PDB file of C-alpha atoms in Angstrom:
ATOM      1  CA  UNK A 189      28.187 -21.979  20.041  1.00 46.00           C
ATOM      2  CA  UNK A 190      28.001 -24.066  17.245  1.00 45.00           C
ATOM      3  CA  UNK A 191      28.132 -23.220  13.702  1.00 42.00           C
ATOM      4  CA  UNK A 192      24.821 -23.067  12.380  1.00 41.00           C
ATOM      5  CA  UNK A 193      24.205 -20.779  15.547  1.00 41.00           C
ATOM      6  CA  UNK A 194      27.235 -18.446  14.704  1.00 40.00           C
ATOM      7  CA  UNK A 195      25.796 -17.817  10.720  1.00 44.00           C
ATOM      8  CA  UNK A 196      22.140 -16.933  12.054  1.00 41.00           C
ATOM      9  CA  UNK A 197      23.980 -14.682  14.410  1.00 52.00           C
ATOM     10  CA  UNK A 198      26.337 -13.236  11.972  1.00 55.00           C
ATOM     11  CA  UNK A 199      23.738 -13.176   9.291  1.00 58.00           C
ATOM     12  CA  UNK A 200      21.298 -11.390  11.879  1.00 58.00           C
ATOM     13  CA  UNK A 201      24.045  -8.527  12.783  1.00 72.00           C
ATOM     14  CA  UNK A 202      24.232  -7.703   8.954  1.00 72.00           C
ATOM     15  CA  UNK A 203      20.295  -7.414   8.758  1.00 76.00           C
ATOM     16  CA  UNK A 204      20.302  -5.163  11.839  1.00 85.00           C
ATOM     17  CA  UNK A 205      23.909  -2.590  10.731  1.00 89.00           C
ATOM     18  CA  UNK A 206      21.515  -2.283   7.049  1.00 90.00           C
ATOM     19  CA  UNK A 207      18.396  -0.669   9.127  1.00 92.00           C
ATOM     20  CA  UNK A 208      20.784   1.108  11.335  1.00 93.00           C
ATOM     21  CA  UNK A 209      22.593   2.388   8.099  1.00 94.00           C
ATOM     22  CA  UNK A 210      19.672   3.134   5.964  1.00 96.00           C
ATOM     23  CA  UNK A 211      17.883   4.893   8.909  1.00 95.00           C
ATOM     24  CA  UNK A 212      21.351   7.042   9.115  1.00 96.00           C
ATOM     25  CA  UNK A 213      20.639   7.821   5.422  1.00 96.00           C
ATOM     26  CA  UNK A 214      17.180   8.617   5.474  1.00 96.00           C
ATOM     27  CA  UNK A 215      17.276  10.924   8.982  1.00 95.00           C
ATOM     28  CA  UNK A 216      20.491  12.430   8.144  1.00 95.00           C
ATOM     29  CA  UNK A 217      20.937  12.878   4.182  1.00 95.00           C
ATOM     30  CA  UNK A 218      16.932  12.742   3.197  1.00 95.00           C
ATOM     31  CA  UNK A 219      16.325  14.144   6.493  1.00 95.00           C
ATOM     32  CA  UNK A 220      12.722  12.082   6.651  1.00 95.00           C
ATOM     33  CA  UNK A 221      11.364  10.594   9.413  1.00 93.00           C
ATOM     34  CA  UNK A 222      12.420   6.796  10.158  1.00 94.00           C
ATOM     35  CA  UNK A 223      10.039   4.194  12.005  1.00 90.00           C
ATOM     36  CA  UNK A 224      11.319   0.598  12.249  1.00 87.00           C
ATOM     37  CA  UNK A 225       8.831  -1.996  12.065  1.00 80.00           C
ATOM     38  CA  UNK A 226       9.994  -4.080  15.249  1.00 65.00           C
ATOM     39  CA  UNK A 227       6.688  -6.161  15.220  1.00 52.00           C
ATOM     40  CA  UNK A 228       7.095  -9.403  12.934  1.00 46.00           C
ATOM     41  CA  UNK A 229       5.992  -7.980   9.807  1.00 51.00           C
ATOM     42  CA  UNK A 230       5.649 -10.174   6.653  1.00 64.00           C
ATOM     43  CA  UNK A 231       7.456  -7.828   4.289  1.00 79.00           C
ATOM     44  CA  UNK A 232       7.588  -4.444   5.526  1.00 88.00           C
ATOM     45  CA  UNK A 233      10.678  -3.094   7.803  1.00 90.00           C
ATOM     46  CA  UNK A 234      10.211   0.215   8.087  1.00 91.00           C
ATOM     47  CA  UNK A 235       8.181   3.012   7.227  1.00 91.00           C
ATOM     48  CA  UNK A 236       9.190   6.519   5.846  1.00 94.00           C
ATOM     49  CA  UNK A 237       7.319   9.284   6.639  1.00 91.00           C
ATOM     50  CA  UNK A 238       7.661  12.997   3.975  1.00 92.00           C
ATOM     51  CA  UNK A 239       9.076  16.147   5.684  1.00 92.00           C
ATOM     52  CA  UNK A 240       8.304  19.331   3.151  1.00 87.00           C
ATOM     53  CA  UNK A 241       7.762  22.642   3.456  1.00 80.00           C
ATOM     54  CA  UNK A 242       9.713  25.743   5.431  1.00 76.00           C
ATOM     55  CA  UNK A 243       9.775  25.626   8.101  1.00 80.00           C
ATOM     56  CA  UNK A 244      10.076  20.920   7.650  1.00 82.00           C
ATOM     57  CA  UNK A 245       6.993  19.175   8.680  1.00 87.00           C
ATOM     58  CA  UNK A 246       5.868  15.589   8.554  1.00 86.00           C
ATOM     59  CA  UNK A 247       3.773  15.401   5.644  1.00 84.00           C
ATOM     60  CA  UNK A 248       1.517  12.381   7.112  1.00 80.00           C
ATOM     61  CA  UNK A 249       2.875  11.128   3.329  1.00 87.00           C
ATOM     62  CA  UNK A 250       4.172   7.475   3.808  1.00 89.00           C
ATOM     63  CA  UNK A 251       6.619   4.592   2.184  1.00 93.00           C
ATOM     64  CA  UNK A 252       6.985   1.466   3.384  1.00 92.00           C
ATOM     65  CA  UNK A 253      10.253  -0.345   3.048  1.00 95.00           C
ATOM     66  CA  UNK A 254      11.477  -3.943   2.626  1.00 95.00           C
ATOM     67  CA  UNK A 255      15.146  -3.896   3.464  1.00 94.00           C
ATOM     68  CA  UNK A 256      17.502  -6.556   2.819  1.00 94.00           C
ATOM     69  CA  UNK A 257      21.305  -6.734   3.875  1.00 93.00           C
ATOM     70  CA  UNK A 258      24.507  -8.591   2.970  1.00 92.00           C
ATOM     71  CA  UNK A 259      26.289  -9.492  -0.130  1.00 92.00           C
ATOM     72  CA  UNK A 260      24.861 -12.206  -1.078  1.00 92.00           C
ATOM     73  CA  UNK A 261      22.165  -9.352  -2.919  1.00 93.00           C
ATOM     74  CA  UNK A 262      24.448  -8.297  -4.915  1.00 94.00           C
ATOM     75  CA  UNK A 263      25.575 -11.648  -6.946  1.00 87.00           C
ATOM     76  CA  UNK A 264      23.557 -11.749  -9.648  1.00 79.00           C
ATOM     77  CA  UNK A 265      24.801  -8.452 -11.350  1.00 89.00           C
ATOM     78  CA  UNK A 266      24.270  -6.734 -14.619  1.00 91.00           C
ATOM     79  CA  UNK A 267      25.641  -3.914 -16.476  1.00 88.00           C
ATOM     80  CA  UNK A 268      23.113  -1.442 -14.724  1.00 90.00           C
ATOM     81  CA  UNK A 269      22.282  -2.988 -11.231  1.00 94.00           C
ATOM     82  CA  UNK A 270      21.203  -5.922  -9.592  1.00 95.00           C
ATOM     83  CA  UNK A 271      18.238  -8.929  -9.689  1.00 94.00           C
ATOM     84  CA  UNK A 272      15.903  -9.154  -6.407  1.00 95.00           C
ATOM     85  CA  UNK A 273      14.897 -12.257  -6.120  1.00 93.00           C
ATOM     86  CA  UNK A 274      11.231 -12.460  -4.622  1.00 91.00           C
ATOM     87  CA  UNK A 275       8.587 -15.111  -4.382  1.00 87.00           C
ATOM     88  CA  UNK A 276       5.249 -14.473  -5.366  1.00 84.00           C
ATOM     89  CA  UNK A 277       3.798 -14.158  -1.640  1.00 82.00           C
ATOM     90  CA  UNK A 278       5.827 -11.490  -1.566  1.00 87.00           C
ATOM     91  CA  UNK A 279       4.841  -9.761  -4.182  1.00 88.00           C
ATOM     92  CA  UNK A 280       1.541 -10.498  -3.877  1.00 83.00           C
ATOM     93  CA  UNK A 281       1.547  -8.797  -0.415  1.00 83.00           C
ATOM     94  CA  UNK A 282       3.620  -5.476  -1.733  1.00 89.00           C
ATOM     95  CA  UNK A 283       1.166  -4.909  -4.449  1.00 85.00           C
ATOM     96  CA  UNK A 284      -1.809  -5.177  -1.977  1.00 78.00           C
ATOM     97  CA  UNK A 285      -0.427  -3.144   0.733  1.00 80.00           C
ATOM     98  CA  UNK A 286      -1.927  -0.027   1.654  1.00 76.00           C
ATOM     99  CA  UNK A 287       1.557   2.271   1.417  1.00 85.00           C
ATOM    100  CA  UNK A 288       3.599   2.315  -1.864  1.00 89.00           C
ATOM    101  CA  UNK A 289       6.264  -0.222  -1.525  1.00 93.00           C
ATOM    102  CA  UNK A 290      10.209   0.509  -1.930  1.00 96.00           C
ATOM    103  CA  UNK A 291      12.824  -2.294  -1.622  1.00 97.00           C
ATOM    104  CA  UNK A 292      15.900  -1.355  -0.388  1.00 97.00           C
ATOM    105  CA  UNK A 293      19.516  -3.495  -0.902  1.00 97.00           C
ATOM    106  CA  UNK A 294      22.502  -3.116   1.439  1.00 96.00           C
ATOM    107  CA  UNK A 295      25.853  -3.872   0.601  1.00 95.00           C
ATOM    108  CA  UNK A 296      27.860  -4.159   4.033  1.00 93.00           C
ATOM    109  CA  UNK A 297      31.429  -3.606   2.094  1.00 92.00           C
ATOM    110  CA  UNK A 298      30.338  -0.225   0.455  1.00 95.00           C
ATOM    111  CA  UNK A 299      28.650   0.828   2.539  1.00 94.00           C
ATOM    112  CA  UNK A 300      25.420   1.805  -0.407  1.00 96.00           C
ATOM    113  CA  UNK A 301      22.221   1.490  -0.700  1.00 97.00           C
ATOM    114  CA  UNK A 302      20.158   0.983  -3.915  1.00 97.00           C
ATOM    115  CA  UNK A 303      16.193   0.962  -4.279  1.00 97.00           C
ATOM    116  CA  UNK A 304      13.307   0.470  -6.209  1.00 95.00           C
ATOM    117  CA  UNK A 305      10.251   1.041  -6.495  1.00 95.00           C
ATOM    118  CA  UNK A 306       7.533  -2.695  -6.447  1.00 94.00           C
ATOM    119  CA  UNK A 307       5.066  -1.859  -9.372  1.00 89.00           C
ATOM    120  CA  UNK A 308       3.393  -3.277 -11.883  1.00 86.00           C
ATOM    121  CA  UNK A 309       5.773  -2.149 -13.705  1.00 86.00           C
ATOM    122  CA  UNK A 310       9.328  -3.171 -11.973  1.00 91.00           C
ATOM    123  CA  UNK A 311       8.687  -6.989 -11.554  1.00 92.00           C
ATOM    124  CA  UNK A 312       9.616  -9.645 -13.952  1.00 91.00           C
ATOM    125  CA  UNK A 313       7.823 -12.813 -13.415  1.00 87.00           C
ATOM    126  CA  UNK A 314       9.994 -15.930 -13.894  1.00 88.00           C
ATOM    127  CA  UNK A 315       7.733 -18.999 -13.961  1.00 84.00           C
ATOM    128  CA  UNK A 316       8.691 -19.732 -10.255  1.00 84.00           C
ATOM    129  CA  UNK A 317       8.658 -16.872  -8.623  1.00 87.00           C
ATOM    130  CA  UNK A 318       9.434 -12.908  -9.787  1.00 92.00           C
ATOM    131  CA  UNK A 319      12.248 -10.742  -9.426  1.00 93.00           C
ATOM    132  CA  UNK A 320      12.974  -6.955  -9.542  1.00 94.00           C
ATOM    133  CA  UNK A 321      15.870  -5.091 -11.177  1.00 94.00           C
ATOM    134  CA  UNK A 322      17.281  -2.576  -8.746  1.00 95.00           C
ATOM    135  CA  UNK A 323      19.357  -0.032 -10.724  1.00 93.00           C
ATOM    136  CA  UNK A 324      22.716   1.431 -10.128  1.00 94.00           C
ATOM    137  CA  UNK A 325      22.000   4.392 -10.455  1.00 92.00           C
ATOM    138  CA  UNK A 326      19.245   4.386  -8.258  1.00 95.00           C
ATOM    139  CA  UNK A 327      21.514   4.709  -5.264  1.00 96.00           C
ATOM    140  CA  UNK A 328      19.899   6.362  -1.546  1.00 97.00           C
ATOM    141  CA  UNK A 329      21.536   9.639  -1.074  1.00 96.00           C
ATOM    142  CA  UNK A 330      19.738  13.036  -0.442  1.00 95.00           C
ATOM    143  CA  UNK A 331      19.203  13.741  -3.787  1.00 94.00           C
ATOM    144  CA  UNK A 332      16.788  10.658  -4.001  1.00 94.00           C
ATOM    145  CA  UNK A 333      14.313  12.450  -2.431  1.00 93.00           C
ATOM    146  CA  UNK A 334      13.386  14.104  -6.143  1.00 90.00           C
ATOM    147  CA  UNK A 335      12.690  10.374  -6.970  1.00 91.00           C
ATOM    148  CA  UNK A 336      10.977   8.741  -3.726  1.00 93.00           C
ATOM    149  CA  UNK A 337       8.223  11.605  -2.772  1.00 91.00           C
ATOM    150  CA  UNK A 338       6.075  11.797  -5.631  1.00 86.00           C
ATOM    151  CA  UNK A 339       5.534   7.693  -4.658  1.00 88.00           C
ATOM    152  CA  UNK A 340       4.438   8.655  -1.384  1.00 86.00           C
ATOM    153  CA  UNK A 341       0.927   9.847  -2.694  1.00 63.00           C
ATOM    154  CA  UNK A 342      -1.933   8.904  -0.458  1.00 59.00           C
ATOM    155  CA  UNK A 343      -3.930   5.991  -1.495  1.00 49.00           C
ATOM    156  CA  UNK A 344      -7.159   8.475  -1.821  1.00 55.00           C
ATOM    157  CA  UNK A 345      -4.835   9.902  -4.529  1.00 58.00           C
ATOM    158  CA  UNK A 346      -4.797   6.968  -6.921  1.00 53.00           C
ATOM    159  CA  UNK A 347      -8.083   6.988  -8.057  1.00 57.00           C
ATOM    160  CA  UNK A 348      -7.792  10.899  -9.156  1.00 59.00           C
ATOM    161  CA  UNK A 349      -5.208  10.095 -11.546  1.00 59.00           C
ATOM    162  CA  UNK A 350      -7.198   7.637 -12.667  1.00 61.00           C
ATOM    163  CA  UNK A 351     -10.383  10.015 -12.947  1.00 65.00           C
ATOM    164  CA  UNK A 352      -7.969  12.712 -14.185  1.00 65.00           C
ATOM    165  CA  UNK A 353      -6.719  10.701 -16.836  1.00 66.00           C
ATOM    166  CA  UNK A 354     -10.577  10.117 -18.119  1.00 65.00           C
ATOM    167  CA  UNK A 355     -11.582  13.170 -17.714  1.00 68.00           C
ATOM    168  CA  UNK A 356      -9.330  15.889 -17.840  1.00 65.00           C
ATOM    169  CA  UNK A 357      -5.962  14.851 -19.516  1.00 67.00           C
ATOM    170  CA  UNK A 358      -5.519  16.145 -22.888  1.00 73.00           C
ATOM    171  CA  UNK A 359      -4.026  13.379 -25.854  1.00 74.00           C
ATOM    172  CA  UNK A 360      -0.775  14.577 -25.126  1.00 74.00           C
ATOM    173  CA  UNK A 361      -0.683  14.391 -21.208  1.00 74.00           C
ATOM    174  CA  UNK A 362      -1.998  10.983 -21.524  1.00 77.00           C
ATOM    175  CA  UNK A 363       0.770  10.122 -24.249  1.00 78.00           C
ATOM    176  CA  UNK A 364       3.579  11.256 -22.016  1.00 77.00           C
ATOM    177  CA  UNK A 365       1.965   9.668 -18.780  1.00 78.00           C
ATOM    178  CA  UNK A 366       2.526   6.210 -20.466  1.00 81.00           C
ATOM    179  CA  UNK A 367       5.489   6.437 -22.376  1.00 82.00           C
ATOM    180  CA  UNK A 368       6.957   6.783 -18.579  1.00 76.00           C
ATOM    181  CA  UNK A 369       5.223   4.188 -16.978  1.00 78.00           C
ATOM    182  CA  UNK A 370       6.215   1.945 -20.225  1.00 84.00           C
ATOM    183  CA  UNK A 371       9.922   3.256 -19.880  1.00 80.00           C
ATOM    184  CA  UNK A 372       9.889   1.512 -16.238  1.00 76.00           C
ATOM    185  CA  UNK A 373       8.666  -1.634 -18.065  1.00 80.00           C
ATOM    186  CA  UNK A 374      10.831  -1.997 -20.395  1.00 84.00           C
ATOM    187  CA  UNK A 375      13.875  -1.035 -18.322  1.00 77.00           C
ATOM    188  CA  UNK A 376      12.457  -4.170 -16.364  1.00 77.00           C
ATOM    189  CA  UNK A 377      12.489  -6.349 -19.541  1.00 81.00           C
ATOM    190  CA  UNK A 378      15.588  -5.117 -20.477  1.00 83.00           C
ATOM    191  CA  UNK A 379      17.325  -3.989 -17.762  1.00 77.00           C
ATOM    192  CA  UNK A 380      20.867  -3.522 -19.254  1.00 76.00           C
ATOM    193  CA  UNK A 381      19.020  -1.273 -22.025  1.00 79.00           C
ATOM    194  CA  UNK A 382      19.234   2.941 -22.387  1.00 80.00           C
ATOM    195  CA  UNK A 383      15.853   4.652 -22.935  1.00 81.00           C
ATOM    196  CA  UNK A 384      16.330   7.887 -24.730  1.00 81.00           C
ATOM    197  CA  UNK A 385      12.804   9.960 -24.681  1.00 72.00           C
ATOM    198  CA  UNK A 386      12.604  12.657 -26.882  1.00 69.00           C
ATOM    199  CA  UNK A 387      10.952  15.655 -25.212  1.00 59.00           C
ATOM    200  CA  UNK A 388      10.628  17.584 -28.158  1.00 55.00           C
ATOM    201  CA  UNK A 389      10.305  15.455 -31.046  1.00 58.00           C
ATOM    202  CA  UNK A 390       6.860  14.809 -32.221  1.00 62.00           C
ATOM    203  CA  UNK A 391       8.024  11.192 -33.728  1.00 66.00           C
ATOM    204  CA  UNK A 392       9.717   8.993 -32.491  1.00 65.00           C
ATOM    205  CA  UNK A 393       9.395   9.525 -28.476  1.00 73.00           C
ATOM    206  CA  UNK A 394      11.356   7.064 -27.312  1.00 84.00           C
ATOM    207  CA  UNK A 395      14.614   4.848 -28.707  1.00 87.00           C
ATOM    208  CA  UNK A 396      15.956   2.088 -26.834  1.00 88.00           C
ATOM    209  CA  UNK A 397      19.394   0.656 -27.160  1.00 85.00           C
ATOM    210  CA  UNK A 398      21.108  -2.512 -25.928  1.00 80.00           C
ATOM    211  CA  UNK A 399      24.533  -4.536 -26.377  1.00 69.00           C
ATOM    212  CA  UNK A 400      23.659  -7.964 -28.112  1.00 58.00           C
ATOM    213  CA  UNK A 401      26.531 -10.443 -28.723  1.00 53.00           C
ATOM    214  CA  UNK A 402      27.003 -11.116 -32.523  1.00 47.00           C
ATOM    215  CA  UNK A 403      29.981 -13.659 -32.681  1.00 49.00           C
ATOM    216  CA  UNK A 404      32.210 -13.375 -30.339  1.00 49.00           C
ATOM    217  CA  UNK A 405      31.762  -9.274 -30.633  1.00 54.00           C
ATOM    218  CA  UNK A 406      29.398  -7.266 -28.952  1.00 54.00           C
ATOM    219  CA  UNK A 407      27.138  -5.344 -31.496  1.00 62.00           C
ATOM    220  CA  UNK A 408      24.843  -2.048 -30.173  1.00 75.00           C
ATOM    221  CA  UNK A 409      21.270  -2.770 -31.730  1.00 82.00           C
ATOM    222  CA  UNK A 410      18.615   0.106 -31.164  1.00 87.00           C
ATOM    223  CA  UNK A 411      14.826   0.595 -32.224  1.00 90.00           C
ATOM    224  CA  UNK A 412      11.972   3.088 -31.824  1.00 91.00           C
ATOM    225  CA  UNK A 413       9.190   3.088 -29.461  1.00 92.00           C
ATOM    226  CA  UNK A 414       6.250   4.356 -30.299  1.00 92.00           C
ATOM    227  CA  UNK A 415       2.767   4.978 -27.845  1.00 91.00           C
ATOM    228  CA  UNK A 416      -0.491   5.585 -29.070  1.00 90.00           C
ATOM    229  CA  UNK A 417      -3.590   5.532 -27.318  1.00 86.00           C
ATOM    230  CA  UNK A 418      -6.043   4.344 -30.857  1.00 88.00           C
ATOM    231  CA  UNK A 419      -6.070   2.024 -33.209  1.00 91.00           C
ATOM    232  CA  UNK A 420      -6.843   4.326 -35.338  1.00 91.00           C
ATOM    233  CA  UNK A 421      -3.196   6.108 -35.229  1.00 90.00           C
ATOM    234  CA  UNK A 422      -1.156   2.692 -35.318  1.00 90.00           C
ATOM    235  CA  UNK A 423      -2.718   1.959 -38.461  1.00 90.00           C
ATOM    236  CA  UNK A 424      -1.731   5.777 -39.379  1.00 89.00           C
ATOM    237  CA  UNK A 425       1.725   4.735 -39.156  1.00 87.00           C
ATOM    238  CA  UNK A 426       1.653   1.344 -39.925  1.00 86.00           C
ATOM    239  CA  UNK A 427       0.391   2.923 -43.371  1.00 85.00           C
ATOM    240  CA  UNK A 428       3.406   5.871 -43.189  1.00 83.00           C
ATOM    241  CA  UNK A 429       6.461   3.638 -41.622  1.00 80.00           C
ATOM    242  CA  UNK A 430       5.498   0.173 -43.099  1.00 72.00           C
ATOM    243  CA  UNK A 431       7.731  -0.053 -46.282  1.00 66.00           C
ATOM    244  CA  UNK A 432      10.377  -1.859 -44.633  1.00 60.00           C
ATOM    245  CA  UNK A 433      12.569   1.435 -45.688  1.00 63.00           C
ATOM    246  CA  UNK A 434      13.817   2.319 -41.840  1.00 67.00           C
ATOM    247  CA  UNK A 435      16.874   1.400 -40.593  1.00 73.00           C
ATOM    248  CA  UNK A 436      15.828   0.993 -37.184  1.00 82.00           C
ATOM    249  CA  UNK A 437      13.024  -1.589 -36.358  1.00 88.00           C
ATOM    250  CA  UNK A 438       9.721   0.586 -34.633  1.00 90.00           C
ATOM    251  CA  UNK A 439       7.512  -0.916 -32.265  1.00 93.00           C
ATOM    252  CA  UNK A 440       4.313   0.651 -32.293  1.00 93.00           C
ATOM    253  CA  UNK A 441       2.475   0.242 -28.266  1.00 94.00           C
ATOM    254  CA  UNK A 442      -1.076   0.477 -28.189  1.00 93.00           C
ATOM    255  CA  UNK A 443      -2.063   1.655 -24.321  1.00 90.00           C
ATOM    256  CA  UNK A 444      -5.428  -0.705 -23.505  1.00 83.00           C
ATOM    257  CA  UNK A 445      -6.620  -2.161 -26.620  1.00 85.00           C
ATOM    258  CA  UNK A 446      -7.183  -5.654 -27.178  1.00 84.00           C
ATOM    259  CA  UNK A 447      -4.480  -8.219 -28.951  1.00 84.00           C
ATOM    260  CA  UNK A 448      -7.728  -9.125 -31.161  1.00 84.00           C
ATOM    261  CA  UNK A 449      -8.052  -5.692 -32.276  1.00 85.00           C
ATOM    262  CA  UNK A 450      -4.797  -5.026 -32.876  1.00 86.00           C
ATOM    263  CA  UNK A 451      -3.659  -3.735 -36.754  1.00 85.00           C
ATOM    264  CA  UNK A 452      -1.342  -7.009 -38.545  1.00 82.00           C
ATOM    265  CA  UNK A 453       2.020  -6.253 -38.777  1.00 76.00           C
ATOM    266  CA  UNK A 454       3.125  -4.968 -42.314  1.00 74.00           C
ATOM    267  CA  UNK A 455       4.485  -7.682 -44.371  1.00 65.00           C
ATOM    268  CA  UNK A 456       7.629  -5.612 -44.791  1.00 63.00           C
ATOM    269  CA  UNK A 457       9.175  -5.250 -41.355  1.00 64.00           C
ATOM    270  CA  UNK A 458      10.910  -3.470 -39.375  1.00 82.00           C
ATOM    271  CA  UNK A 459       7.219  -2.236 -37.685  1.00 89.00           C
ATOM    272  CA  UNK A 460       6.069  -4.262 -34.980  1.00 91.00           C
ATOM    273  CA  UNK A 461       2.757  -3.673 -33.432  1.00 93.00           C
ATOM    274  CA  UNK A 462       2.015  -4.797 -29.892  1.00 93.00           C
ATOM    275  CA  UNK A 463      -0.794  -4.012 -26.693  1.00 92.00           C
ATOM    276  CA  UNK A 464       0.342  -2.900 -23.707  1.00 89.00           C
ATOM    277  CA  UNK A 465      -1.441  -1.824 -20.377  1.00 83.00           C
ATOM    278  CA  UNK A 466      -0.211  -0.468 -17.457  1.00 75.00           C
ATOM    279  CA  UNK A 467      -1.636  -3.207 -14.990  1.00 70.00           C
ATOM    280  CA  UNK A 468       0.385  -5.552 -16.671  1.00 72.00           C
ATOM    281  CA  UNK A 469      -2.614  -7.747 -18.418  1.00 77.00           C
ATOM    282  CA  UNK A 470      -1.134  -7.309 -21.616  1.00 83.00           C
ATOM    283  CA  UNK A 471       2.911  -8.160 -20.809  1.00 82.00           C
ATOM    284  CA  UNK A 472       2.889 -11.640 -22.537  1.00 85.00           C
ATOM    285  CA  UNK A 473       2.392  -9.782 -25.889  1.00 90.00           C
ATOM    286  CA  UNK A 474       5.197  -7.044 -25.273  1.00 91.00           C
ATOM    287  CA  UNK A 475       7.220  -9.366 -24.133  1.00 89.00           C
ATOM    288  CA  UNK A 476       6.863 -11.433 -27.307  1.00 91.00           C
ATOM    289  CA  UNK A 477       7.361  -8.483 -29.680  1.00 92.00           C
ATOM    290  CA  UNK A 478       9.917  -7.311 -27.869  1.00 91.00           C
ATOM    291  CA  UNK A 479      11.746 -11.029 -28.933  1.00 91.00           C
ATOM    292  CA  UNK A 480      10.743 -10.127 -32.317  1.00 90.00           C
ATOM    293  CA  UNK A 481      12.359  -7.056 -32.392  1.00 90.00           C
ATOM    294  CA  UNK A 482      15.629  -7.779 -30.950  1.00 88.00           C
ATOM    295  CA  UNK A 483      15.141 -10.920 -33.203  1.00 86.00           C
ATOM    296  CA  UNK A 484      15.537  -9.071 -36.422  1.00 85.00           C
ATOM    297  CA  UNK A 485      18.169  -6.761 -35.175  1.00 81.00           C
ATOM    298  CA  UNK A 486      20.090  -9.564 -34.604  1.00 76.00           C
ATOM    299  CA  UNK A 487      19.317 -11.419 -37.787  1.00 72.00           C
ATOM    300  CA  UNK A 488      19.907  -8.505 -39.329  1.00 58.00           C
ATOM    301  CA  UNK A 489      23.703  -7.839 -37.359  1.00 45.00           C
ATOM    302  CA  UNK A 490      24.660 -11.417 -38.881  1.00 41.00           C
ATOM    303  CA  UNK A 491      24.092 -10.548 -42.453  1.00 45.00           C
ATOM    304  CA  UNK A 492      26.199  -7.208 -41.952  1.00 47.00           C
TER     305      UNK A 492
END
């Protein structure tokens, strides 16, 4: 056998232990049901099906999973997880499928198995292709089924939130609603960052803080997040937090407004004002005052 015969070999044995280990996992620890997808399937390896209730039934509730094995997926660390390389066919053909979408990364030494969820919100486009951070702390054990059910929501399900959010979520459900779904995002962005959200503080909801290299130290920089849902309110605190008095730089996040109708920034920073929607049309302009954010912190870490 030559070579090149022995690494597709060895390379297919390691693809096969991860579905045999993860469907351990998810039988025996999540205690879900498990059903390999043995017909060539683009992106899709298996599919989990929800058991609830006493006495456990199949809930008809389903994930599909992309798994990937071998640790080569675990070389391109950071201080919270791992990138996922993906190219955009991929994606493309996650976001359109019919079942949420979960990727799941074996490590054959450990033994472990980390996942994410493929949203909107999780992927990071890189110019040629995307890629996905998969957390550390987002390891499979029974305790992730807390985490992975509530994804399992039927498709017919999706446009109730939707209607539910027009119609019958108050200011405040709405608020909280995206300050998660932004969380995700900016985890994402900033995927070595901690999101603190404030569940009983009226202002600010959320504070993010990082490690940025000043010198040859690292320096912990940290700034307020802020999510309205008017323009109306971000000038309301433009107008109250715009003296250039705080300590930490707030970014204010307007949920579906457009950049052309956004408030300027005050002339005295540290507020930064920025769009944001949850489909993602609007994560060019985050992204950018996110840099100008972290931008002045640093500036700012170099006079200290």
């Amino acid at each position: 056998m030559g070579a090149a015969s022995m690494r597709v070999q060895r390379t297919h044995q390691v693809g096969r232990a991860g579905v045999s280990w993860i469907e351990h996992l998810v039988t025996a620890e999540l205690c879900w049901l498990f059903r390999p997808q043995d017909i060539a399937d683009f992106g899709i390896d298996a599919h989990l099906e929800i058991v609830d209730g006493d006495p456990a039934e199949p809930t008809g509730r389903l994930l599909g999973v992309q798994i990937k094995s071998g640790s080569s997926y675990f070389k391109a660390p950071t201080d919270s997880g791992w990138w996922f390389p993906c190219s955009a066919e991929h994606v493309a053909y996650w976001l359109g499928h019919s079942l949420p979408v979960v990727v799941m990364l074996y490590d054959p030494v450990t033994k472990r198995v980390y996942w994410q969820h493929v949203n909107d919100q999780t992927i990071v486009n890189t110019g040629k292709g995307s890629k996905i951070h998969v957390p550390k702390s987002q390891e499979l054990t029974a305790d992730s089924t807390l985490d992975l059910s509530p994804l399992a929501r039927s498709q017919s399900d999706v446009p109730a939130v939707s209607q539910w959010l027009a119609d019958n979520a108050d200011e405040l459900q709405r608020k909280a609603f995206h300050e998660l779904l932004l969380s995700a995002r900016l985890q994402a962005m900033l995927p070595d960052c901690g999101i603190l959200r404030r569940e009983w503080e009226e202002f600010p909801r959320l504070t993010v803080r990082l490690a940025s290299p000043v010198g040859s130290r690292l320096h912990s920089i940290m700034f307020d997040v802020e999510v309205v849902t008017s323009i109306f309110t971000a000038a309301v605190l433009i107008a109250k937090f715009g003296s250039g008095r705080r300590v930490a730089p707030l970014m204010i996040v307007v949920v579906d407004e457009r950049p052309d109708d956004m408030p300027p920034n005050p002339s005295a920073p540290p507020v930064f004002v920025t769009p944001w929607s949850a489909d993602g049309r609007y994560d060019e302009s985050l992204r950018s005052t996110l840099d100008s954010v972290l931008m002045w912190c640093s500036g700012r870490d170099l006079k200290e």
